[in-house]
Amino acid sequence: MTENNVVPLHKTPQDPAATDATVTTLTVVSDAQAAPVVPLWVRSGRAVKRLVTDDRTTTTARAVARHTLYVVGGTRIVSRRVWDSRTSARYERYMRAAEAAGNMELAAEWEERGQRFRDARHRRRMDLLTSPIDAAKGAAAGVGIGVGGLIALGIALAVATEDATDVVTPLMAVIKLIALLITIVQVVWPYAITIGPLLALLGLWAVGSKQQAAPAWAMPATVRNSEGEPITPSIVVKALRDLGVPALRNAIKEMGDAGASMLGPIRIAGCGVEVDVTLPSGVATNEVQTRRRKLAENLTRHEHEVFINIPQAARTVRLWIADSGALDEPIGPSPLVTDDTITADYAKGKAPWGQDLRGDAAELSVYQRHLLITGRSNQGKTAALRSLALWLALDRTVQFWIADLKGVGDWSMFDGIADVLIEGPSDDHVIRATEMVEAAVEEMNRRIEARHTDPSAVFPPLIVNVDEAQVAFMCPVVGEDKRPYGGAKATSRYFMAVRKIHNQGRAVDVLMWQGTQDPTDQNLPKLVREGAHTRASLVLGTEQQSRMALGDKAVDDGAAPHMLRQGLDKGTLVVASDGIKMPAGQSSITVRTYFIDDEPAAEIAERAKLLRAGVTTLRVVDQAEERDHLADVAAVIGDTPRLRTDEVLKRLHALDTAVYREWNNGRLKRLLEEHGEEPKKSHGVMVVRRDDVARALANRDADGSASASQ
């Protein structure tokens, strides 16, 4: 039993010794298993590791290394300053910088200054050859004059005191003073030998500390974490030097001013700064553009916080660098919401659309400009398009024909403003939308004929607005005349109607506005894209899509909607249009658009209706309007006491995908609030209660019965 460490399952009580032995063996085995002996070297290694990795140890070691390296860095800085002051090295650096920048006139000027410095230095050195003899003569003459002066003073003193010994009194006083000075030097010198080097080291440390001449790893945590640090010329030059462009790196190294001559003034621009960089010869602007992420990280910024544009000046890039985190802050409400006295003017006014990256107001003129807004789904495309329409609705002369091929009520507030309002995603709605655009073509032709008869004829502006236009282009339905409604061929009814309006509509103020998702040649044909005067894009997936949305020139000049962040940059548009003010030389501008929610949008629409003389809207809605939404919610909940809101939405989608596919928590909340109820929280999760829905149904039925009885 002892050799194999096996404990018997049964023990005989008649054998006390066996019982005691068994108990003892059990105790030994249990202790060995519970507390295994750890070798000393393992425990020592763990202790050393804890000591070395402790925060206090690393902080202390970093502080010692930092202050030591301050002395080394200060020595290097002082040595360079002395070398520059005694040689012509700095003139040669400035000359090389001017040559690298292509300024040969300035390079020649620095060369001339360097030559003058060398000539003056040569004259000083030649003077040193004769200066010892001249100095000795001067010293002898000075001593002689000094001794003579002291003796003359002594004679005068002796005459005054009538004591001949006073003749040497002034001379002896000077000798005693010299002896005292020698004694002082003898006493102080040993201490000076010790303290002098310490003072020199302290001076070098002060220079290195002021310039922070130590590696980043040795700096304190507040300095090592450079995220959001202010943008300075040295930071910009260092970011460009480390960009991975060999020609740029070598040119900066050869510049005497370390590349500072490349930079223009760093200007405050909204929530960031702006600087123009003149690249040295041999470096193309696209080499910097294609390294946007690396440049941003070198500047301690995120990629979306750095924008690169190409101004008119040759071989120049314009960098706009946001303050860290500034672009994640909201821009505030639209003036349409805060100012209920604001009006619109189609011909002379500009719509308050948002703010540019500099924080300035971004206003868009829509006068005789076809409009195209594209981008990924659920990024704010409809909100951006609708905010323009809401502003323009405040001009009573403007007419609207609207087709919302999403059909979830985003444009319902235009009932009473628009002459035509189509809402729904089905093929039938696409057919109606196509017929609406074709009717706009007929109206355009009528106006053109009237203009031929009367050149002074004036027509009210007509905005033909199709949201989710990709649904129309992708529609597979073929009409009775064998012509498809969708597609991108000359036989497509929708495509050809849009093309005709693009070709001639602006002359008689018939304008085409379209909003569409990710552009491709299938859902947004090239001829339709190119026909829009104002082209704007939210976040996209690829550079090719950006070129489709904005055109090659805008992308080549720095427009990059594909660099925006999905979900985080909602409502941020890259706009290419002559209807919006942008910096000189740029072909696009980034705008953070105002978001106007459904309720404020309805209030603005009511103000617009008051300006109009009662518009009767021809409305074609989706089948979603025919469903009883509240009854559907009660049906999907069934007998369950409470159900999570996301589960309710999932069941509604399964019940009728066409009707409820765009519903979200906000839409469900509004439905219940309309009937006096709303979702509530249960254990921190939003739920819909069966009793609340039943009570809402009962209240609605009671209200309906009361209205019928009256």
XYZ file of C-alpha atoms in Angstrom:
710
model
C 0.000 0.000 0.000
C 2.827 2.412 0.935
C 4.889 1.732 -2.184
C 2.024 2.254 -4.644
C 0.218 5.012 -2.684
C -3.011 3.018 -2.943
C -5.602 3.461 -0.234
C -7.891 0.421 0.348
C -11.620 1.057 0.020
C -12.420 -1.239 2.970
C -10.564 -1.273 6.310
C -10.972 -3.761 9.124
C -11.811 -2.101 12.410
C -10.089 -4.930 14.256
C -6.703 -3.709 13.051
C -6.157 -0.285 14.593
C -2.630 -0.063 13.261
C -3.816 -0.559 9.738
C -6.455 2.083 10.222
C -3.920 4.604 11.577
C -1.502 3.860 8.765
C -4.219 4.307 6.207
C -5.229 7.668 7.637
C -1.615 8.798 7.711
C -1.081 7.787 4.096
C -4.232 9.631 3.023
C -2.974 12.806 4.717
C 0.417 12.662 3.023
C -1.039 12.086 -0.434
C -3.585 14.917 -0.017
C -0.923 17.404 1.131
C 1.360 16.493 -1.770
C -1.427 17.023 -4.291
C -2.693 20.274 -2.760
C 0.671 22.003 -2.302
C 3.287 20.833 -4.788
C 6.774 22.092 -4.074
C 7.849 24.797 -6.588
C 11.576 24.907 -7.302
C 13.467 27.883 -5.933
C 14.642 29.039 -9.364
C 11.035 29.146 -10.618
C 9.889 31.207 -7.653
C 12.887 33.518 -8.033
C 12.139 33.992 -11.749
C 8.546 34.878 -11.022
C 9.560 37.390 -8.386
C 12.087 38.986 -10.726
C 9.464 39.159 -13.490
C 6.965 40.836 -11.165
C 9.606 43.315 -10.072
C 10.744 44.118 -13.603
C 7.228 44.494 -15.062
C 5.844 46.508 -12.157
C 4.596 49.962 -13.191
C 6.751 51.692 -10.610
C 9.871 49.908 -11.866
C 9.207 50.713 -15.534
C 8.326 54.314 -14.710
C 11.535 54.755 -12.715
C 13.683 53.099 -15.394
C 12.065 55.240 -18.089
C 12.702 58.407 -16.050
C 16.383 57.534 -15.520
C 16.862 56.761 -19.207
C 14.995 59.905 -20.252
C 17.065 62.322 -18.177
C 20.304 60.603 -19.180
C 19.385 60.861 -22.828
C 18.486 64.537 -22.332
C 22.188 65.143 -21.630
C 23.216 63.189 -24.725
C 20.665 65.014 -26.872
C 21.653 68.388 -25.397
C 25.303 67.666 -26.220
C 24.343 66.887 -29.800
C 22.274 70.065 -30.117
C 24.957 72.331 -28.594
C 27.666 70.711 -30.729
C 25.645 71.346 -33.856
C 25.033 74.949 -32.875
C 28.756 75.512 -32.260
C 29.645 73.819 -35.542
C 27.124 75.942 -37.429
C 28.468 79.137 -35.824
C 32.107 78.336 -36.691
C 31.604 76.899 -40.193
C 29.526 77.559 -43.307
C 27.487 74.346 -42.843
C 24.154 76.121 -42.349
C 24.573 78.154 -45.527
C 25.223 74.966 -47.451
C 22.070 73.384 -45.965
C 19.943 76.365 -46.944
C 21.435 76.296 -50.422
C 20.592 72.594 -50.863
C 17.028 73.233 -49.598
C 16.536 75.992 -52.165
C 17.898 73.729 -54.926
C 15.551 70.896 -53.857
C 12.617 73.316 -53.985
C 13.659 74.421 -57.474
C 14.388 78.026 -56.375
C 17.784 78.563 -58.014
C 17.784 82.323 -57.353
C 17.514 81.754 -53.613
C 20.154 79.011 -53.842
C 22.585 81.464 -55.494
C 21.891 84.037 -52.766
C 22.705 81.536 -50.006
C 25.873 80.511 -51.851
C 26.957 84.163 -51.961
C 26.295 84.575 -48.243
C 28.336 81.480 -47.504
C 31.235 82.801 -49.542
C 31.152 86.115 -47.658
C 31.223 84.208 -44.365
C 34.280 82.201 -45.492
C 36.092 85.361 -46.610
C 35.493 87.039 -43.256
C 36.671 83.925 -41.415
C 39.872 83.863 -43.522
C 40.640 87.473 -42.649
C 40.194 86.768 -38.951
C 42.602 83.814 -39.135
C 45.246 85.887 -40.957
C 44.926 88.552 -38.294
C 45.744 85.947 -35.651
C 49.239 85.508 -37.135
C 50.263 89.037 -36.195
C 48.084 89.517 -33.155
C 50.487 87.901 -30.529
C 53.280 90.482 -31.190
C 50.785 93.321 -31.199
C 49.235 91.978 -28.017
C 52.645 91.751 -26.272
C 53.496 95.292 -27.254
C 50.151 96.487 -26.080
C 50.497 94.636 -22.762
C 54.003 96.080 -22.115
C 52.798 99.559 -22.886
C 49.806 99.070 -20.631
C 51.968 97.838 -17.730
C 54.365 100.709 -18.121
C 51.603 103.261 -18.211
C 49.919 101.632 -15.215
C 53.102 101.579 -13.070
C 53.916 105.132 -14.030
C 50.442 106.242 -13.111
C 50.672 104.550 -9.690
C 54.085 106.155 -8.973
C 52.763 109.555 -9.982
C 49.841 109.023 -7.647
C 52.271 108.008 -4.868
C 54.380 111.178 -5.381
C 51.278 113.288 -5.105
C 50.301 111.409 -1.934
C 53.837 111.861 -0.446
C 53.777 115.616 -1.119
C 50.370 115.839 0.550
C 51.438 113.831 3.641
C 55.082 115.014 3.668
C 56.068 111.333 4.022
C 58.444 109.968 1.358
C 57.385 106.369 1.984
C 53.936 107.084 0.541
C 55.449 107.170 -2.926
C 55.133 103.371 -3.180
C 51.858 103.067 -1.236
C 49.534 102.865 -4.328
C 51.845 100.386 -6.015
C 51.969 98.165 -2.907
C 48.146 98.288 -2.625
C 47.807 96.924 -6.153
C 50.343 94.205 -5.428
C 48.432 93.178 -2.291
C 45.167 93.082 -4.311
C 46.757 90.770 -6.851
C 48.029 88.552 -4.013
C 44.492 88.431 -2.563
C 43.011 87.431 -5.901
C 45.589 84.654 -6.231
C 44.682 83.430 -2.741
C 40.963 83.426 -3.631
C 41.639 81.479 -6.803
C 43.731 78.933 -4.862
C 40.839 78.408 -2.433
C 38.032 78.289 -5.044
C 39.811 76.332 -7.764
C 39.410 72.799 -6.279
C 35.683 73.357 -5.909
C 35.409 74.868 -9.393
C 37.036 71.774 -10.878
C 34.304 69.657 -9.259
C 31.297 71.923 -9.730
C 32.158 73.187 -13.218
C 31.503 69.888 -15.049
C 28.294 69.452 -13.072
C 27.101 72.878 -14.153
C 28.048 72.056 -17.752
C 26.048 68.799 -17.566
C 23.107 70.686 -16.066
C 23.223 73.152 -18.947
C 23.292 70.335 -21.506
C 20.389 68.610 -19.701
C 18.369 71.843 -19.789
C 18.886 72.159 -23.555
C 17.935 68.521 -24.151
C 14.908 68.750 -21.841
C 13.600 71.848 -23.569
C 13.917 70.199 -26.983
C 12.686 66.815 -25.632
C 15.778 65.212 -27.143
C 14.978 61.660 -26.041
C 13.362 58.673 -27.790
C 9.574 58.346 -27.581
C 9.767 55.178 -25.473
C 11.565 57.097 -22.713
C 9.030 59.919 -22.543
C 6.192 60.100 -19.966
C 2.863 58.487 -20.800
C 1.227 61.866 -21.462
C 3.832 62.610 -24.129
C 3.994 59.106 -25.604
C 0.246 59.198 -26.212
C 0.395 61.840 -28.938
C -3.159 61.259 -30.193
C -4.794 64.572 -30.946
C -1.615 66.636 -30.511
C -1.563 70.018 -32.268
C -0.369 70.054 -35.851
C 2.985 71.832 -36.193
C 5.327 72.213 -39.197
C 7.764 69.659 -37.783
C 4.980 67.086 -37.345
C 3.772 67.591 -40.930
C 7.281 67.317 -42.378
C 8.028 64.214 -40.323
C 4.747 62.633 -41.472
C 5.662 63.305 -45.107
C 9.224 62.062 -44.621
C 7.973 58.744 -43.213
C 5.335 58.321 -45.916
C 7.352 55.699 -47.823
C 8.158 57.803 -50.923
C 11.967 57.519 -51.426
C 12.291 60.680 -53.529
C 10.376 62.691 -50.941
C 12.364 61.297 -48.026
C 15.727 61.984 -49.704
C 14.723 65.513 -50.687
C 13.707 66.353 -47.111
C 17.004 64.997 -45.773
C 18.959 67.199 -48.184
C 17.014 70.333 -47.296
C 18.888 72.541 -44.867
C 15.675 73.624 -43.178
C 14.554 70.004 -42.683
C 11.727 70.425 -45.201
C 10.052 73.493 -43.683
C 10.283 75.347 -47.010
C 7.763 72.876 -48.495
C 4.981 74.083 -46.207
C 2.740 77.075 -46.563
C 1.142 78.716 -43.528
C -0.826 76.369 -41.275
C -4.283 77.977 -41.135
C -7.133 77.248 -38.749
C -10.016 75.920 -40.845
C -13.154 75.100 -38.879
C -12.634 72.107 -36.628
C -9.144 71.502 -38.004
C -6.216 73.087 -39.804
C -5.253 73.416 -43.449
C -1.807 73.563 -45.030
C -0.506 73.553 -48.603
C 2.535 71.362 -49.281
C 4.713 72.071 -52.325
C 6.296 68.742 -53.195
C 9.941 68.606 -54.319
C 10.848 67.756 -57.886
C 10.383 64.090 -58.687
C 7.406 63.540 -56.356
C 3.897 63.345 -57.863
C 0.770 64.425 -56.010
C -0.901 61.031 -56.469
C 1.963 59.397 -54.532
C 0.747 61.314 -51.483
C -2.967 60.804 -52.238
C -2.671 57.027 -52.392
C -1.046 56.938 -48.939
C -3.810 58.766 -47.107
C -4.111 56.261 -44.274
C -0.376 56.194 -43.604
C -0.194 59.982 -43.682
C -3.100 60.244 -41.239
C -1.520 57.791 -38.821
C 1.804 59.627 -39.075
C -0.115 62.750 -38.046
C -1.659 60.833 -35.095
C -5.086 61.021 -36.715
C -7.590 58.516 -38.058
C -7.912 58.118 -41.801
C -11.279 59.890 -41.952
C -9.781 62.926 -40.180
C -7.357 63.784 -43.008
C -8.460 64.985 -46.452
C -6.096 65.500 -49.396
C -7.036 67.818 -52.257
C -5.175 69.080 -55.304
C -5.295 72.900 -55.628
C -4.500 74.849 -58.765
C -0.825 75.354 -57.931
C 1.433 72.826 -59.646
C 3.034 70.027 -57.626
C 0.998 70.983 -54.547
C -1.290 69.045 -52.226
C -3.668 70.677 -49.742
C -4.034 68.836 -46.443
C -7.018 69.390 -44.168
C -6.416 67.796 -40.766
C -9.271 67.623 -38.286
C -8.918 68.078 -34.565
C -8.961 64.651 -32.983
C -12.567 63.459 -32.583
C -14.091 66.690 -33.936
C -15.821 64.979 -36.874
C -17.701 62.680 -34.508
C -19.471 65.619 -32.895
C -22.962 66.595 -34.217
C -23.287 69.824 -36.183
C -26.589 70.952 -34.688
C -30.104 71.367 -36.099
C -31.016 72.754 -39.496
C -31.994 76.440 -39.738
C -35.264 75.168 -41.220
C -36.065 73.726 -37.804
C -34.820 76.573 -35.609
C -36.056 79.498 -37.718
C -39.727 79.313 -38.682
C -39.484 82.592 -40.635
C -37.019 81.291 -43.207
C -38.181 81.332 -46.835
C -36.891 79.953 -50.115
C -36.138 81.407 -53.529
C -35.668 78.907 -56.354
C -33.780 81.282 -58.646
C -31.653 83.338 -56.248
C -31.610 81.472 -52.950
C -29.480 78.664 -51.590
C -30.666 75.765 -49.466
C -29.070 75.439 -45.992
C -27.753 71.925 -46.457
C -25.182 71.523 -43.688
C -21.602 72.479 -42.844
C -18.325 71.861 -44.588
C -15.332 70.446 -42.758
C -14.168 73.943 -41.875
C -17.397 74.571 -39.993
C -18.706 77.072 -42.557
C -22.295 76.913 -43.759
C -22.695 74.740 -46.866
C -25.493 76.146 -49.004
C -26.588 74.689 -52.331
C -28.184 76.468 -55.261
C -30.675 74.208 -57.059
C -31.486 76.696 -59.822
C -31.678 74.826 -63.154
C -29.504 71.980 -61.879
C -30.358 68.306 -62.138
C -29.445 66.461 -58.951
C -28.126 62.992 -58.171
C -27.450 61.675 -54.650
C -26.083 58.185 -54.215
C -24.616 56.070 -51.444
C -25.076 52.925 -49.437
C -28.381 52.078 -47.817
C -29.334 53.661 -44.486
C -26.619 56.333 -44.586
C -28.845 59.425 -44.852
C -29.505 59.667 -48.578
C -33.247 60.284 -48.267
C -32.717 62.751 -45.403
C -30.240 64.784 -47.467
C -32.542 64.806 -50.501
C -35.623 65.581 -48.426
C -33.998 68.540 -46.645
C -33.430 70.217 -50.025
C -37.028 69.575 -51.032
C -38.362 70.908 -47.720
C -36.454 74.169 -48.192
C -37.605 74.505 -51.796
C -41.200 73.788 -50.738
C -41.124 77.158 -48.954
C -41.129 78.753 -52.427
C -44.806 78.665 -53.402
C -44.003 78.767 -57.136
C -42.218 75.395 -57.153
C -44.148 72.275 -58.155
C -43.238 68.759 -57.013
C -43.837 65.373 -58.594
C -42.480 62.760 -56.209
C -42.027 59.003 -56.489
C -40.773 57.295 -53.328
C -39.910 53.759 -54.427
C -39.118 52.767 -50.846
C -42.630 53.460 -49.671
C -42.217 53.717 -45.899
C -43.604 57.202 -45.426
C -40.400 59.244 -45.731
C -42.140 61.628 -48.143
C -45.692 61.481 -46.730
C -45.459 65.050 -45.412
C -45.530 66.240 -49.059
C -49.171 65.217 -49.313
C -50.741 68.600 -49.911
C -47.544 70.053 -51.398
C -46.708 67.724 -54.279
C -49.070 67.431 -57.223
C -48.120 63.746 -57.550
C -46.972 61.467 -54.719
C -46.200 57.812 -55.416
C -45.126 55.630 -52.493
C -44.220 51.975 -52.765
C -41.538 49.548 -53.991
C -43.615 47.230 -56.175
C -43.448 46.910 -59.955
C -46.796 48.683 -60.155
C -45.304 51.694 -58.393
C -42.351 51.661 -60.797
C -44.804 51.735 -63.687
C -46.581 54.717 -62.142
C -43.237 56.461 -61.505
C -42.190 55.871 -65.116
C -45.453 57.309 -66.369
C -44.910 60.300 -64.074
C -41.451 60.973 -65.576
C -42.846 60.534 -69.088
C -45.582 63.034 -68.231
C -42.836 65.434 -67.144
C -41.252 64.981 -70.581
C -44.550 65.939 -72.200
C -44.785 68.986 -69.927
C -41.228 69.898 -70.874
C -42.037 69.643 -74.580
C -45.165 71.779 -74.082
C -43.098 74.454 -72.395
C -40.462 74.363 -75.135
C -43.144 74.836 -77.794
C -44.650 77.701 -75.791
C -41.210 79.278 -75.493
C -40.849 79.131 -79.286
C -44.135 81.012 -79.597
C -43.368 83.471 -76.809
C -39.638 83.752 -75.926
C -40.519 85.702 -72.768
C -42.756 82.945 -71.394
C -42.033 82.045 -67.758
C -42.924 78.674 -66.219
C -43.132 77.537 -62.610
C -40.222 75.275 -61.634
C -41.111 71.570 -61.700
C -39.054 69.186 -59.574
C -39.412 65.543 -60.651
C -38.048 63.619 -57.666
C -37.499 59.828 -57.703
C -36.093 58.377 -54.484
C -34.590 54.870 -54.643
C -34.287 55.215 -58.416
C -32.331 51.961 -58.642
C -35.682 50.162 -58.191
C -36.867 51.739 -61.439
C -33.692 50.910 -63.365
C -33.799 47.287 -62.135
C -37.511 46.752 -62.842
C -37.986 43.687 -65.115
C -41.555 44.484 -66.238
C -42.195 44.789 -69.992
C -45.123 46.857 -71.188
C -47.717 46.036 -73.817
C -45.601 47.816 -76.425
C -42.804 45.305 -75.712
C -40.670 48.019 -74.156
C -39.200 47.373 -70.689
C -39.819 49.894 -67.963
C -36.358 49.388 -66.439
C -32.915 48.754 -67.863
C -30.252 50.958 -69.429
C -30.957 50.493 -73.116
C -32.607 52.844 -75.588
C -35.793 50.777 -75.307
C -36.119 51.422 -71.546
C -38.999 53.802 -70.864
C -37.709 55.137 -67.527
C -34.124 55.501 -68.772
C -35.132 57.376 -71.921
C -37.539 59.685 -70.070
C -34.800 60.681 -67.621
C -32.347 61.227 -70.470
C -34.773 63.548 -72.265
C -35.264 65.663 -69.148
C -31.499 65.821 -68.643
C -31.018 66.970 -72.216
C -33.560 69.799 -72.352
C -35.387 70.150 -69.047
C -33.271 72.831 -67.363
C -34.017 75.340 -70.141
C -37.680 75.392 -69.076
C -37.133 74.640 -65.366
C -38.113 70.962 -65.459
C -35.507 69.339 -63.205
C -34.749 65.704 -62.405
C -33.749 64.773 -58.853
C -32.761 61.192 -58.110
C -31.588 59.305 -55.062
C -30.114 55.856 -55.552
C -28.082 53.224 -53.743
C -24.605 51.885 -54.595
C -24.078 52.955 -58.216
C -23.329 50.382 -60.891
C -23.799 50.400 -64.649
C -26.939 48.306 -64.109
C -28.773 50.362 -61.480
C -27.417 53.785 -62.548
C -26.400 53.968 -66.240
C -23.495 56.203 -67.249
C -25.578 58.599 -69.360
C -27.905 59.262 -66.425
C -24.978 59.821 -64.044
C -23.273 62.253 -66.371
C -26.473 64.240 -66.923
C -26.681 65.542 -63.339
C -25.228 68.989 -62.644
C -25.014 68.397 -58.897
C -23.621 65.021 -57.938
C -23.275 64.002 -54.309
C -22.292 60.759 -52.652
C -22.473 59.282 -49.187
C -20.207 56.429 -48.144
C -19.454 53.930 -50.919
C -17.582 50.659 -51.065
C -14.970 51.146 -53.781
C -13.101 53.851 -55.657
C -14.768 52.675 -58.868
C -18.181 53.441 -57.358
C -16.892 56.866 -56.301
C -15.917 57.552 -59.900
C -19.380 56.496 -61.029
C -21.020 58.760 -58.449
C -18.889 61.905 -58.811
C -16.890 61.547 -62.019
C -13.205 60.909 -62.673
C -12.059 64.512 -62.226
C -13.461 64.863 -58.712
C -11.891 61.578 -57.576
C -8.560 62.405 -59.229
C -8.586 65.711 -57.338
C -9.101 64.005 -53.973
C -12.830 63.238 -53.612
C -13.090 59.946 -51.716
C -16.578 58.922 -50.547
C -15.251 55.350 -50.434
C -13.014 56.500 -47.560
C -15.963 57.542 -45.398
C -16.945 55.247 -42.522
C -19.989 53.021 -42.836
C -22.466 53.959 -40.122
C -20.207 56.526 -38.425
C -20.318 59.139 -41.201
C -24.074 59.130 -41.734
C -25.196 62.199 -43.611
C -21.672 63.128 -44.740
C -21.680 63.856 -48.466
C -18.937 64.503 -50.982
C -20.428 67.036 -53.411
C -19.303 67.942 -56.919
C -21.295 70.928 -58.152
C -20.938 74.518 -59.258
C -23.956 75.326 -57.121
C -22.027 75.178 -53.853
C -19.136 77.365 -52.707
C -15.870 75.494 -52.418
C -12.200 76.482 -52.007
C -10.506 77.749 -55.156
C -9.018 75.018 -57.267
C -11.070 72.182 -55.745
C -13.624 70.222 -57.724
C -15.456 68.725 -54.729
C -16.289 69.499 -51.136
C -17.261 67.353 -48.156
C -20.494 68.405 -46.446
C -21.974 67.187 -43.174
C -25.685 67.561 -43.857
C -28.356 68.542 -41.363
C -30.660 65.749 -40.248
C -34.343 66.707 -40.118
C -36.406 64.015 -38.399
C -39.946 63.086 -39.419
C -41.750 65.306 -36.887
C -39.767 68.501 -37.638
C -40.085 67.686 -41.347
C -43.861 67.522 -40.974
C -43.856 70.912 -39.217
C -41.821 72.482 -42.037
C -44.197 70.918 -44.560
C -47.159 72.486 -42.722
C -45.506 75.895 -43.031
C -45.070 75.263 -46.756
C -48.738 74.288 -47.123
C -49.806 77.595 -45.594
C -47.981 79.367 -48.416
C -49.820 77.412 -51.081
C -53.378 77.717 -52.266
C -54.538 74.201 -51.418
C -52.739 71.593 -53.551
C -54.687 68.406 -54.208
C -52.155 65.596 -54.316
C -52.640 62.677 -56.655
C -51.408 59.951 -54.353
C -50.448 56.370 -55.181
C -49.452 54.471 -52.062
C -48.137 51.041 -51.265
C -50.324 48.258 -50.037
C -48.783 48.920 -46.657
C -51.384 51.651 -46.166
C -54.153 49.063 -46.503
C -52.881 46.868 -43.684
C -53.984 47.335 -40.083
C -50.560 47.764 -38.479
C -51.832 47.708 -34.905
C -53.817 44.528 -35.536
C -50.720 42.975 -37.116
C -48.682 43.771 -33.994
C -51.348 42.158 -31.815
C -51.367 39.101 -34.091
C -47.595 38.541 -33.987
C -47.541 38.911 -30.183
C -50.376 36.370 -29.760
C -50.738 35.105 -26.206
C -47.234 36.109 -25.126
C -47.435 38.596 -22.206
C -44.511 40.618 -23.515
C -42.188 40.377 -26.516
C -38.899 42.092 -27.325
C -39.253 44.858 -29.903
C -36.687 43.261 -32.224
C -38.641 39.995 -32.108
C -41.864 41.884 -32.915
C -40.155 43.453 -35.947
C -38.819 40.071 -37.051
C -42.307 38.562 -36.921
C -43.775 41.533 -38.774
C -41.183 41.055 -41.523
C -42.159 37.400 -41.771
C -45.836 38.373 -41.873
C -45.451 40.727 -44.859
C -41.939 41.445 -46.078
C -43.024 44.023 -48.659
C -44.852 46.087 -46.045
C -42.589 45.778 -43.014
C -39.098 45.307 -44.472
C -38.102 48.936 -43.689
C -39.692 49.098 -40.238
C -37.429 49.755 -37.266
C -37.761 50.453 -33.549
C -38.594 54.105 -34.172
C -41.413 53.275 -36.594
C -42.885 50.729 -34.171
C -42.669 53.244 -31.309
C -44.498 55.895 -33.357
C -47.281 53.435 -34.180
C -47.931 52.707 -30.491
C -47.608 56.355 -29.473
C -50.288 57.296 -32.016
C -52.685 55.170 -29.976
C -51.570 56.316 -26.525
C -49.111 53.511 -25.788
C -45.376 52.961 -26.229
C -42.781 50.198 -25.741
C -41.455 49.830 -22.224
C -38.338 48.327 -20.713
C -38.218 44.985 -18.965
C -34.881 44.071 -17.349
C -33.205 46.745 -19.426
C -34.633 45.533 -22.778
C -37.331 47.284 -24.803
C -40.476 45.151 -25.028
C -44.030 45.431 -26.336
C -46.701 44.236 -23.878
C -49.754 42.315 -25.055
C -52.033 44.239 -22.679
C -50.791 47.607 -23.996
C -51.535 46.626 -27.595
C -54.974 45.298 -26.639
C -55.748 48.528 -24.797
C -54.618 50.560 -27.842
C -56.911 48.515 -30.084
C -59.821 48.999 -27.691
C -59.226 52.749 -27.482
C -59.026 53.046 -31.260
C -62.233 51.068 -31.743
C -63.949 53.178 -29.084
C -62.825 56.377 -30.789
C -64.047 55.041 -34.120
C -67.461 54.141 -32.674
C -67.827 57.572 -31.058
C -66.979 59.296 -34.332
C -69.503 57.156 -36.205
C -72.286 57.919 -33.677
C -71.685 61.626 -34.008
